[in-house]
Amino acid sequence: MPRACLARTFALVAALAWAPLALAACAAPAASPSLPPGLSVAIEQGRLDVVEGRLVVRFENTGDETVTVERFTVETPTLDGGLERTKPFELAADDAIAIRLELPPSRCDAEPAPVLVRLDARAGTGEDATGELTADDPFETVARVNAADCLAQSVADAAAIVMPEHLRSTGAGTDRRAFVDVAIEPAASGDGTMRIARIYGTTLLNAEDGTDWTLGIDVAAGEAPSVISLPVRPARCDAHALADDKRGTILPFEIETSDGRAGRLDVPASDGLKAELYAYYTERCGLDLGAG
């Protein structure tokens, strides 16, 4: 065979030998593992979670395999810094779990956006996958938390609302009458103002002459301190209502501030005042909690 033909033959064989390697090198890299199918997440908050300043992150697995979540973070612009859990947990098929995390401070200058949950998870014995899920927020919990926190900040620019250490009362037994003396302590300086329209009755306590305390009080920074005396009575005489109480001694103030925020600001009683309110409720209603 002539030398030229032999050279061409070797070149062709070499090209054919290298072609698969070249194609392999140009092929797309293997796809990263994806999050387990059937995994979803939602944001919730129960009554006690509101009091404790916690957010509930609820994971649900509607897939066929057990899912292991190694870690996750919750991010949204209106929460400063987000939330994180690094302790792994397992979620069986057709199961759900509610995880409670402490809420960070709110950001009042941020625009609302969907809640993203970034996580590392795997199904069964599969590979770990990193990804993100958009959390469902059916009750607009994050927006409500942000609104309440930012209203509280605006209120603080005008004045502090301070519940008393003790309940003031007269009389005894079913004739006993009581008053919650709420102190209004305006900020020393600044231009913050607010209007306290009313205080709503609770599941445990109402106004003596109705349900709510209608006020219409204007407060401004730099003013002298004042006291709002609230005559209180049991909302209803029910031993079960007292035993099951969770929010009955938290007074909801309806407030509008000079920067345009408005809504309810919850002001809780201290443990000492709470105990005295329970005792007053029991005495005025003539309840015998030791019976039965």
Coordinates of C-alpha atoms in Angstrom, one line a residue:
M1 CA 0.0 0.0 0.0
P2 CA 1.4 3.4 -0.9
R3 CA 2.6 5.5 2.0
A4 CA 0.0 8.2 1.4
C5 CA -2.8 5.8 1.6
L6 CA -1.4 4.1 4.7
A7 CA -1.1 7.5 6.4
R8 CA -4.7 8.3 5.6
T9 CA -5.9 5.0 6.9
F10 CA -4.1 5.5 10.3
A11 CA -5.6 9.0 10.5
L12 CA -9.1 7.7 9.9
V13 CA -8.7 5.0 12.6
A14 CA -7.4 7.5 15.1
A15 CA -10.3 9.8 14.4
L16 CA -12.8 7.1 14.9
A17 CA -11.1 6.0 18.1
W18 CA -11.2 9.5 19.6
A19 CA -14.7 10.4 18.4
P20 CA -16.5 8.7 21.4
L21 CA -14.2 10.4 23.8
A22 CA -14.7 13.7 22.2
L23 CA -18.5 13.3 22.3
A24 CA -18.4 12.2 25.9
A25 CA -16.3 15.3 26.8
C26 CA -18.9 17.5 25.1
A27 CA -21.9 15.8 26.6
A28 CA -23.9 17.7 29.3
P29 CA -22.9 16.9 33.0
A30 CA -25.2 14.5 34.9
A31 CA -28.2 16.3 36.3
S32 CA -28.2 17.1 40.0
P33 CA -30.6 15.1 42.1
S34 CA -34.0 16.9 42.6
L35 CA -36.0 17.3 45.8
P36 CA -38.2 14.3 46.7
P37 CA -41.5 14.4 44.9
G38 CA -44.6 15.0 47.0
L39 CA -42.8 17.3 49.5
S40 CA -44.5 20.6 50.3
V41 CA -44.2 23.2 53.1
A42 CA -46.7 25.7 54.6
I43 CA -46.4 28.5 57.1
E44 CA -48.8 28.6 60.1
Q45 CA -49.1 30.1 63.6
G46 CA -51.4 29.0 66.5
R47 CA -52.6 31.2 69.3
L48 CA -49.8 30.2 71.7
D49 CA -47.3 30.6 68.9
V50 CA -48.4 34.2 68.6
V51 CA -47.8 34.8 72.3
E52 CA -44.4 33.0 72.3
G53 CA -43.2 34.7 69.1
R54 CA -42.8 31.6 67.0
L55 CA -43.5 30.6 63.5
V56 CA -44.7 27.1 62.5
V57 CA -43.1 25.5 59.4
R58 CA -45.3 22.6 58.4
F59 CA -43.7 20.0 56.1
E60 CA -45.9 17.4 54.4
N61 CA -44.8 14.3 52.4
T62 CA -47.4 12.9 50.0
G63 CA -44.8 10.8 48.3
D64 CA -44.3 7.0 48.5
E65 CA -41.0 7.1 50.4
T66 CA -39.7 8.4 53.7
V67 CA -38.0 11.8 53.3
T68 CA -35.1 12.9 55.3
V69 CA -34.6 16.7 55.6
E70 CA -31.0 17.5 56.7
R71 CA -31.5 21.2 57.2
F72 CA -33.6 24.1 56.0
T73 CA -33.8 27.9 56.0
V74 CA -36.9 30.1 55.7
E75 CA -36.4 33.4 53.9
T76 CA -38.6 36.3 53.0
P77 CA -37.8 40.0 52.8
T78 CA -40.0 41.1 55.6
L79 CA -38.2 38.9 58.2
D80 CA -34.8 40.2 59.2
G81 CA -32.3 37.3 58.8
G82 CA -34.7 34.5 58.2
L83 CA -35.0 31.3 60.2
E84 CA -32.9 28.2 60.2
R85 CA -32.9 24.6 61.5
T86 CA -29.9 22.3 61.2
K87 CA -31.2 19.3 63.1
P88 CA -32.2 16.5 60.6
F89 CA -35.7 14.9 60.8
E90 CA -37.5 12.2 58.9
L91 CA -41.0 12.4 57.4
A92 CA -42.7 9.1 56.6
A93 CA -44.9 8.7 53.5
D94 CA -48.3 10.4 53.9
D95 CA -47.1 12.2 57.0
A96 CA -46.6 15.7 58.2
I97 CA -44.7 17.5 60.8
A98 CA -44.9 21.0 62.4
I99 CA -41.6 22.6 63.4
R100 CA -41.7 25.7 65.5
L101 CA -38.9 28.3 65.2
E102 CA -38.3 31.6 67.0
L103 CA -39.3 34.6 64.9
P104 CA -36.6 37.1 64.0
P105 CA -37.4 40.9 64.0
S106 CA -39.5 42.2 61.2
R107 CA -38.2 44.6 58.5
C108 CA -40.7 47.4 58.0
D109 CA -39.0 48.9 54.9
A110 CA -39.2 45.7 52.8
E111 CA -41.7 44.8 50.2
P112 CA -43.6 41.5 50.8
A113 CA -42.6 38.5 48.7
P114 CA -43.3 34.8 48.7
V115 CA -41.7 32.7 51.5
L116 CA -38.9 30.5 50.2
V117 CA -37.7 27.4 52.0
R118 CA -34.2 26.3 51.0
L119 CA -33.4 22.7 52.1
D120 CA -31.2 19.6 51.8
A121 CA -33.3 16.5 51.6
R122 CA -33.5 13.0 50.2
A123 CA -36.1 10.3 49.6
G124 CA -35.4 6.8 51.0
T125 CA -31.7 5.9 50.4
G126 CA -31.3 8.2 47.5
E127 CA -28.8 11.0 47.1
D128 CA -29.1 14.3 49.0
A129 CA -30.7 17.1 46.9
T130 CA -30.5 20.8 47.5
G131 CA -33.3 23.0 46.3
E132 CA -36.1 25.4 47.4
L133 CA -39.8 25.3 47.8
T134 CA -42.2 28.2 47.8
A135 CA -44.2 27.9 51.1
D136 CA -47.9 28.1 51.1
D137 CA -49.2 30.8 53.5
P138 CA -53.0 30.3 53.5
F139 CA -53.7 32.6 56.4
E140 CA -51.2 35.3 55.4
T141 CA -49.3 34.6 58.6
V142 CA -46.1 36.4 57.6
A143 CA -47.9 39.5 56.5
R144 CA -49.8 39.6 59.8
V145 CA -46.7 39.1 61.8
N146 CA -45.0 41.9 59.9
A147 CA -47.9 44.3 60.3
A148 CA -48.1 43.6 64.0
D149 CA -44.4 44.1 64.6
C150 CA -44.2 47.3 62.5
L151 CA -47.3 48.7 64.2
A152 CA -45.6 48.0 67.6
Q153 CA -42.5 49.9 66.4
S154 CA -44.6 52.9 65.3
V155 CA -46.5 52.9 68.6
A156 CA -43.2 52.9 70.5
D157 CA -42.2 56.1 68.7
A158 CA -45.2 57.8 70.3
A159 CA -45.6 56.1 73.7
A160 CA -45.2 52.9 75.7
I161 CA -48.3 51.1 76.8
V162 CA -47.7 49.5 80.2
M163 CA -50.0 47.1 82.0
P164 CA -50.1 47.4 85.8
E165 CA -48.3 45.1 88.1
H166 CA -51.5 44.5 90.2
L167 CA -55.3 44.6 89.7
R168 CA -57.1 47.4 91.6
S169 CA -60.4 46.3 93.1
T170 CA -63.2 47.1 95.6
G171 CA -65.7 44.9 97.4
A172 CA -65.6 41.2 97.8
G173 CA -67.3 38.0 96.5
T174 CA -69.7 38.4 93.7
D175 CA -69.9 42.2 94.5
R176 CA -66.3 42.7 93.8
R177 CA -65.4 45.2 91.1
A178 CA -62.0 45.6 89.5
F179 CA -60.0 48.0 87.3
V180 CA -56.9 47.5 85.1
D181 CA -55.0 50.7 85.2
V182 CA -53.0 51.0 82.0
A183 CA -50.1 53.5 82.0
I184 CA -49.5 55.5 78.9
E185 CA -45.9 56.8 78.9
P186 CA -45.2 59.1 75.9
A187 CA -41.7 59.0 74.3
A188 CA -39.5 61.8 75.7
S189 CA -39.0 63.3 72.2
G190 CA -39.9 62.8 68.6
D191 CA -42.9 63.5 66.5
G192 CA -44.7 60.2 66.8
T193 CA -48.4 60.3 67.6
M194 CA -51.2 57.7 67.8
R195 CA -54.9 57.4 68.5
I196 CA -56.2 54.6 70.7
A197 CA -59.7 54.0 69.3
R198 CA -60.7 51.2 71.6
I199 CA -59.6 48.1 73.5
Y200 CA -61.5 45.0 72.6
G201 CA -62.9 42.6 75.1
T202 CA -61.4 39.1 75.3
T203 CA -62.7 35.6 75.7
L204 CA -62.3 36.1 79.5
L205 CA -62.7 39.8 80.2
N206 CA -65.1 42.5 79.0
A207 CA -65.8 46.1 79.9
E208 CA -68.1 46.5 82.9
D209 CA -70.8 48.3 80.8
G210 CA -70.5 46.2 77.6
T211 CA -67.9 44.2 75.7
D212 CA -65.2 46.7 74.5
W213 CA -63.7 49.8 76.0
T214 CA -64.4 52.7 73.6
L215 CA -61.7 55.3 74.1
G216 CA -60.8 57.7 71.3
I217 CA -57.6 58.9 73.0
D218 CA -54.9 60.8 71.2
V219 CA -51.3 60.5 72.4
A220 CA -48.1 62.3 71.3
A221 CA -44.4 62.0 72.1
G222 CA -43.4 64.6 74.6
E223 CA -46.7 64.7 76.5
A224 CA -47.1 63.9 80.2
P225 CA -47.8 60.4 81.3
S226 CA -51.4 59.3 81.9
V227 CA -53.4 56.3 83.1
I228 CA -56.4 54.6 81.4
S229 CA -58.6 52.9 84.0
L230 CA -60.5 50.0 82.5
P231 CA -63.4 48.6 84.6
V232 CA -63.4 44.8 84.0
R233 CA -65.9 42.0 84.4
P234 CA -65.9 38.4 83.5
A235 CA -67.0 37.9 79.9
R236 CA -69.0 34.9 81.1
C237 CA -68.9 32.8 84.2
D238 CA -67.5 29.5 83.0
A239 CA -65.0 27.4 84.8
H240 CA -64.0 25.7 81.6
A241 CA -63.3 29.0 79.9
L242 CA -61.0 29.9 82.8
A243 CA -59.2 26.4 82.7
D244 CA -58.7 26.5 79.0
D245 CA -57.7 30.2 78.8
K246 CA -54.8 31.1 76.5
R247 CA -55.3 34.7 75.5
G248 CA -58.0 36.0 77.8
T249 CA -55.6 38.4 79.7
I250 CA -54.0 39.8 76.5
L251 CA -55.7 43.1 75.7
P252 CA -56.1 44.0 72.0
F253 CA -55.7 47.8 71.5
E254 CA -57.0 49.2 68.2
I255 CA -54.5 51.9 67.3
E256 CA -53.7 54.2 64.4
T257 CA -50.3 55.9 64.2
S258 CA -49.2 59.1 62.5
D259 CA -47.1 57.2 59.9
G260 CA -50.2 55.5 58.6
R261 CA -50.1 52.2 60.3
A262 CA -53.2 50.9 61.9
G263 CA -54.5 47.7 63.5
R264 CA -54.5 45.7 66.7
L265 CA -51.7 45.8 69.2
D266 CA -51.8 42.9 71.7
V267 CA -50.6 43.9 75.2
P268 CA -50.3 41.0 77.6
A269 CA -50.6 41.0 81.3
S270 CA -47.7 40.0 83.4
D271 CA -47.8 36.6 85.2
G272 CA -48.6 38.4 88.5
L273 CA -51.5 40.4 87.0
K274 CA -52.7 37.4 85.1
A275 CA -53.0 35.4 88.3
E276 CA -54.9 38.2 90.0
L277 CA -57.3 38.5 87.1
Y278 CA -57.9 34.7 87.3
A279 CA -58.6 35.0 91.0
Y280 CA -61.0 38.0 90.4
Y281 CA -62.8 36.1 87.7
T282 CA -63.2 33.1 90.1
E283 CA -64.4 35.2 93.0
R284 CA -66.8 37.4 91.2
C285 CA -68.4 34.5 89.4
G286 CA -68.7 32.5 92.6
L287 CA -66.9 29.5 91.1
D288 CA -65.8 26.6 93.2
L289 CA -62.9 25.3 91.3
G290 CA -62.2 22.6 93.9
A291 CA -65.6 21.0 93.3
G292 CA -65.8 17.8 91.2

